[in-house]
């Protein structure tokens, strides 16, 4: 019944005859039970992509969540044969507004190109940029204790003017450009500089609000002053405000939607020659203290820890 030895024209005619006589369908039905599960067209597949961590921040042990770190995973998930949907498992307190938007845009582009729906599943938190990424999904599902929202923009720094005065240090700074040293933490706070920063934040906030409104539409029922104030809520309140669609978990929801036999392959990050997820290839021999840029990495770790801590995590 197989035609591996036939010439291309003969093979085409053979397949046509089989299709006309119903033999092709019978053959497929006969072979289906013995084929590996991934080759069986009757089993629904929903690839899963995990989007976890602070967006844009890099720490000594884990690279930040950026477009470059997840682009290949997303492309592989949406290219999965016979995928009925793509599931996003999200656990992020936010971070870089730019990287959040880049990941959001890439998910939407792939969803439209492949005509594949997207379902977001919130773990501990999808706040700020994490919630922006969740908005790329057609449906947002969360655990009752998940935290969502924080639709706002935040910036923070320190002021060291009194400290350096106390220890007898003189700050010397040379610039070309009137505002090049704006918000320098070793200079006294300048109200004009703060106003400029606030204006930038308002622009970013307005873009964030427009994105949420465009994606959630009429589902948003909460009062706007609360929704877009930067406040965050547990998932049940999120449902009441239209930020979340339903309570549930990934496995139960996908089995309910696509059947008990649904395949849910996890699309992992690609591995480097050293066996580590890329980016973040081993920095080479030596202890942690030998690493260049250790101070910057430790500061990034503290900043990331502070972002998680805002949500009690």
Coordinates of C-alpha atoms in Angstrom, one line a residue:
X1 CA 0.0 0.0 0.0
X2 CA 3.0 2.3 0.4
X3 CA 4.5 4.1 -2.6
X4 CA 8.0 5.0 -1.6
X5 CA 9.6 3.5 -4.7
X6 CA 7.4 5.3 -7.2
X7 CA 8.4 8.3 -9.4
X8 CA 6.9 11.7 -8.3
X9 CA 4.2 11.6 -11.1
X10 CA 3.3 8.1 -10.3
X11 CA 3.2 8.8 -6.6
X12 CA 0.8 11.8 -7.2
X13 CA -1.5 9.6 -9.3
X14 CA -1.3 6.8 -6.6
X15 CA -2.3 9.2 -3.9
X16 CA -5.1 10.6 -6.0
X17 CA -6.5 7.2 -6.7
X18 CA -6.3 6.3 -3.0
X19 CA -8.1 9.6 -2.1
X20 CA -10.8 8.9 -4.7
X21 CA -11.5 5.4 -3.5
X22 CA -11.4 6.3 0.2
X23 CA -8.3 4.1 0.8
X24 CA -6.2 7.1 1.9
X25 CA -8.6 7.9 4.8
X26 CA -8.8 4.3 5.7
X27 CA -5.0 3.9 5.7
X28 CA -4.5 7.0 7.9
X29 CA -7.2 5.7 10.4
X30 CA -5.4 2.3 10.5
X31 CA -2.0 3.8 11.2
X32 CA -3.0 6.5 13.6
X33 CA -3.1 4.3 16.8
X34 CA 0.5 3.2 16.2
X35 CA 2.0 6.6 15.4
X36 CA 4.0 8.6 18.0
X37 CA 1.7 11.0 19.8
X38 CA 3.4 14.1 18.2
X39 CA 2.6 12.8 14.7
X40 CA -1.1 12.2 15.4
X41 CA -3.3 15.0 14.0
X42 CA -6.2 14.0 16.3
X43 CA -4.4 15.1 19.5
X44 CA -4.6 18.8 20.3
X45 CA -1.4 20.6 21.1
X46 CA -0.9 23.8 23.2
X47 CA 2.8 24.8 23.6
X48 CA 3.7 26.6 26.8
X49 CA 6.2 29.5 27.1
X50 CA 7.2 30.5 30.6
X51 CA 7.8 34.3 31.0
X52 CA 9.3 34.6 34.4
X53 CA 11.4 37.3 36.2
X54 CA 12.0 41.0 36.3
X55 CA 11.7 42.5 32.9
X56 CA 15.0 44.0 31.6
X57 CA 17.1 43.5 34.7
X58 CA 20.0 41.2 34.8
X59 CA 21.3 39.5 37.9
X60 CA 24.3 37.3 38.6
X61 CA 22.3 34.1 38.5
X62 CA 19.5 34.8 36.0
X63 CA 19.3 37.0 32.8
X64 CA 16.5 39.5 32.7
X65 CA 13.3 38.9 30.8
X66 CA 13.8 40.7 27.5
X67 CA 12.7 40.2 23.9
X68 CA 16.1 38.8 22.9
X69 CA 15.9 36.2 25.7
X70 CA 12.4 34.9 24.7
X71 CA 12.1 35.6 21.0
X72 CA 13.2 32.1 19.9
X73 CA 10.9 30.4 22.4
X74 CA 8.0 32.4 21.2
X75 CA 8.7 31.7 17.5
X76 CA 9.1 28.0 18.2
X77 CA 5.8 27.9 20.1
X78 CA 3.8 29.6 17.4
X79 CA 5.5 27.4 14.7
X80 CA 4.5 24.2 16.5
X81 CA 2.7 21.8 14.2
X82 CA -1.1 21.7 14.7
X83 CA -1.0 24.0 17.7
X84 CA -4.5 24.9 18.8
X85 CA -3.3 27.8 21.0
X86 CA -0.2 29.1 22.7
X87 CA -0.1 29.3 26.5
X88 CA 1.9 31.9 28.3
X89 CA 2.8 31.1 31.9
X90 CA 3.6 34.6 33.4
X91 CA 5.2 35.4 36.7
X92 CA 6.7 38.9 36.7
X93 CA 6.5 42.0 38.8
X94 CA 7.4 44.2 35.8
X95 CA 10.5 46.2 35.0
X96 CA 11.5 47.9 31.8
X97 CA 8.6 49.5 29.9
X98 CA 10.4 49.2 26.6
X99 CA 11.1 45.5 26.9
X100 CA 7.6 44.8 28.2
X101 CA 6.2 46.4 25.1
X102 CA 8.6 44.7 22.8
X103 CA 7.6 41.3 24.1
X104 CA 3.9 42.2 24.0
X105 CA 4.3 43.3 20.3
X106 CA 6.1 40.2 19.3
X107 CA 3.4 37.9 20.8
X108 CA 0.7 39.9 19.0
X109 CA 2.5 39.7 15.7
X110 CA 3.0 36.0 15.9
X111 CA -0.6 35.4 17.0
X112 CA -1.9 37.3 14.0
X113 CA 0.6 35.8 11.5
X114 CA -0.1 32.2 12.6
X115 CA -3.8 32.8 13.4
X116 CA -3.2 31.2 16.8
X117 CA -5.0 32.3 19.9
X118 CA -3.1 33.1 23.1
X119 CA -4.0 32.2 26.7
X120 CA -2.1 33.8 29.6
X121 CA -1.9 32.0 32.9
X122 CA -0.8 34.2 35.8
X123 CA 1.2 32.6 38.6
X124 CA 2.2 34.7 41.6
X125 CA 2.1 38.1 39.9
X126 CA 1.5 39.8 36.6
X127 CA 2.0 43.4 37.5
X128 CA 3.1 46.5 35.7
X129 CA 5.1 45.3 32.7
X130 CA 4.1 41.7 33.6
X131 CA 0.5 42.7 33.2
X132 CA 1.3 44.4 29.9
X133 CA 2.6 41.2 28.5
X134 CA -0.4 39.3 29.8
X135 CA -2.6 41.7 27.8
X136 CA -1.0 40.2 24.6
X137 CA -3.3 37.2 25.3
X138 CA -6.8 36.8 24.2
X139 CA -7.7 35.5 27.6
X140 CA -6.1 35.9 31.0
X141 CA -6.5 33.1 33.6
X142 CA -5.2 33.5 37.2
X143 CA -5.0 31.7 40.5
X144 CA -7.3 33.2 43.2
X145 CA -4.2 34.5 45.0
X146 CA -2.5 35.9 41.9
X147 CA -1.7 39.6 41.9
X148 CA -2.5 41.7 38.8
X149 CA -2.6 45.3 37.9
X150 CA -0.1 48.0 38.9
X151 CA -0.8 49.9 35.7
X152 CA 1.5 52.8 36.3
X153 CA 5.1 54.0 35.9
X154 CA 7.7 54.3 38.7
X155 CA 11.2 55.7 39.0
X156 CA 13.4 55.7 42.0
X157 CA 16.9 56.9 43.0
X158 CA 18.8 58.1 46.0
X159 CA 20.2 61.4 47.2
X160 CA 23.7 61.5 48.7
X161 CA 24.4 65.2 49.1
X162 CA 24.3 65.2 52.9
X163 CA 26.4 62.1 53.1
X164 CA 29.3 63.4 50.9
X165 CA 29.2 66.7 52.8
X166 CA 29.4 64.9 56.1
X167 CA 32.5 62.8 55.0
X168 CA 34.2 65.7 53.3
X169 CA 33.8 64.8 49.7
X170 CA 33.6 67.4 47.0
X171 CA 31.5 66.5 43.9
X172 CA 33.0 67.7 40.6
X173 CA 31.1 67.2 37.4
X174 CA 31.8 68.5 33.9
X175 CA 29.1 68.4 31.2
X176 CA 28.4 69.7 27.7
X177 CA 24.7 70.4 27.7
X178 CA 22.6 72.2 30.3
X179 CA 20.6 69.2 31.5
X180 CA 23.2 66.4 31.0
X181 CA 23.6 65.9 34.8
X182 CA 19.8 65.9 35.4
X183 CA 18.9 63.8 38.5
X184 CA 22.5 63.1 39.4
X185 CA 22.1 61.6 42.9
X186 CA 25.1 63.5 44.2
X187 CA 23.6 66.9 43.4
X188 CA 20.7 68.6 45.2
X189 CA 17.3 67.8 43.8
X190 CA 16.2 70.3 41.2
X191 CA 12.4 70.8 40.8
X192 CA 12.7 71.5 37.1
X193 CA 14.5 68.2 36.6
X194 CA 11.8 66.4 38.6
X195 CA 9.1 68.0 36.4
X196 CA 10.9 66.8 33.2
X197 CA 11.0 63.3 34.6
X198 CA 7.4 63.4 35.5
X199 CA 6.5 64.5 32.0
X200 CA 8.3 61.5 30.6
X201 CA 6.5 59.2 33.0
X202 CA 3.1 60.6 32.0
X203 CA 3.8 59.9 28.4
X204 CA 4.8 56.3 29.2
X205 CA 1.8 55.9 31.5
X206 CA -0.6 57.2 28.7
X207 CA 0.8 54.6 26.3
X208 CA 0.3 51.8 28.9
X209 CA -3.3 52.9 29.5
X210 CA -4.0 53.0 25.8
X211 CA -2.6 49.5 25.4
X212 CA -4.7 48.0 28.2
X213 CA -7.9 49.7 26.9
X214 CA -7.2 48.5 23.4
X215 CA -6.7 44.9 24.5
X216 CA -9.3 44.6 27.2
X217 CA -11.9 46.8 25.7
X218 CA -15.4 46.5 27.1
X219 CA -14.2 43.9 29.6
X220 CA -12.8 46.8 31.7
X221 CA -15.5 47.6 34.3
X222 CA -13.5 49.1 37.2
X223 CA -13.4 52.9 37.8
X224 CA -10.6 54.5 35.7
X225 CA -9.0 56.4 38.6
X226 CA -8.5 53.2 40.4
X227 CA -7.6 51.0 37.4
X228 CA -4.8 53.2 36.2
X229 CA -3.5 54.5 39.5
X230 CA -0.8 51.9 39.8
X231 CA -2.8 50.0 42.4
X232 CA -2.9 46.2 42.2
X233 CA -5.3 43.5 43.4
X234 CA -5.8 39.8 43.9
X235 CA -7.3 37.9 40.9
X236 CA -10.9 37.9 42.1
X237 CA -10.9 41.7 42.3
X238 CA -9.2 41.7 39.0
X239 CA -12.1 39.8 37.5
X240 CA -14.5 42.3 39.0
X241 CA -12.6 45.1 37.3
X242 CA -12.1 43.3 34.0
X243 CA -8.4 42.8 34.3
X244 CA -8.7 39.0 34.5
X245 CA -11.2 36.7 32.6
X246 CA -11.4 33.7 34.9
X247 CA -10.0 31.8 37.9
X248 CA -8.1 28.6 37.0
X249 CA -4.8 26.8 36.5
X250 CA -3.0 25.9 33.3
X251 CA -3.5 22.2 33.3
X252 CA -7.2 22.1 34.3
X253 CA -8.1 25.0 31.9
X254 CA -6.4 23.4 28.9
X255 CA -7.9 20.0 29.6
X256 CA -11.3 21.6 29.9
X257 CA -10.9 23.6 26.7
X258 CA -9.1 21.0 24.5
X259 CA -9.8 17.6 26.0
X260 CA -8.1 15.3 28.5
X261 CA -5.5 14.2 25.8
X262 CA -4.2 17.7 25.1
X263 CA -0.4 17.8 24.7
X264 CA 1.2 20.7 26.5
X265 CA 5.0 20.8 25.6
X266 CA 7.1 23.3 27.4
X267 CA 9.1 25.4 24.9
X268 CA 12.4 25.8 26.8
X269 CA 15.1 28.4 26.3
X270 CA 17.8 27.3 23.9
X271 CA 21.0 26.1 25.5
X272 CA 24.5 27.2 24.9
X273 CA 27.6 25.0 24.4
X274 CA 28.1 25.2 28.2
X275 CA 24.6 23.8 28.9
X276 CA 23.3 27.1 30.3
X277 CA 20.2 29.0 29.0
X278 CA 21.2 31.8 26.7
X279 CA 21.8 34.7 27.3
X280 CA 23.9 34.3 30.4
X281 CA 26.8 32.1 29.2
X282 CA 29.3 31.2 31.8
X283 CA 31.7 34.1 32.5
X284 CA 34.7 31.7 32.8
X285 CA 36.8 30.4 35.6
X286 CA 37.1 32.1 39.0
X287 CA 34.8 32.8 41.9
X288 CA 31.9 35.3 42.0
X289 CA 34.2 37.9 43.6
X290 CA 36.5 37.7 40.6
X291 CA 33.8 38.7 38.1
X292 CA 34.0 42.1 36.5
X293 CA 31.0 44.3 37.1
X294 CA 30.1 42.5 40.3
X295 CA 29.0 45.8 41.9
X296 CA 26.6 46.5 39.1
X297 CA 25.2 42.9 39.2
X298 CA 24.7 43.1 43.0
X299 CA 22.8 46.4 42.6
X300 CA 20.7 44.8 39.9
X301 CA 19.9 42.0 42.2
X302 CA 18.8 44.4 44.9
X303 CA 16.6 46.3 42.5
X304 CA 15.0 43.1 41.3
X305 CA 14.5 42.0 44.9
X306 CA 12.8 45.3 45.7
X307 CA 10.4 44.9 42.7
X308 CA 9.3 41.5 43.9
X309 CA 9.0 42.8 47.5
X310 CA 6.5 45.4 46.5
X311 CA 4.0 42.6 46.0
X312 CA 4.9 40.7 49.2
X313 CA 7.0 38.1 47.3

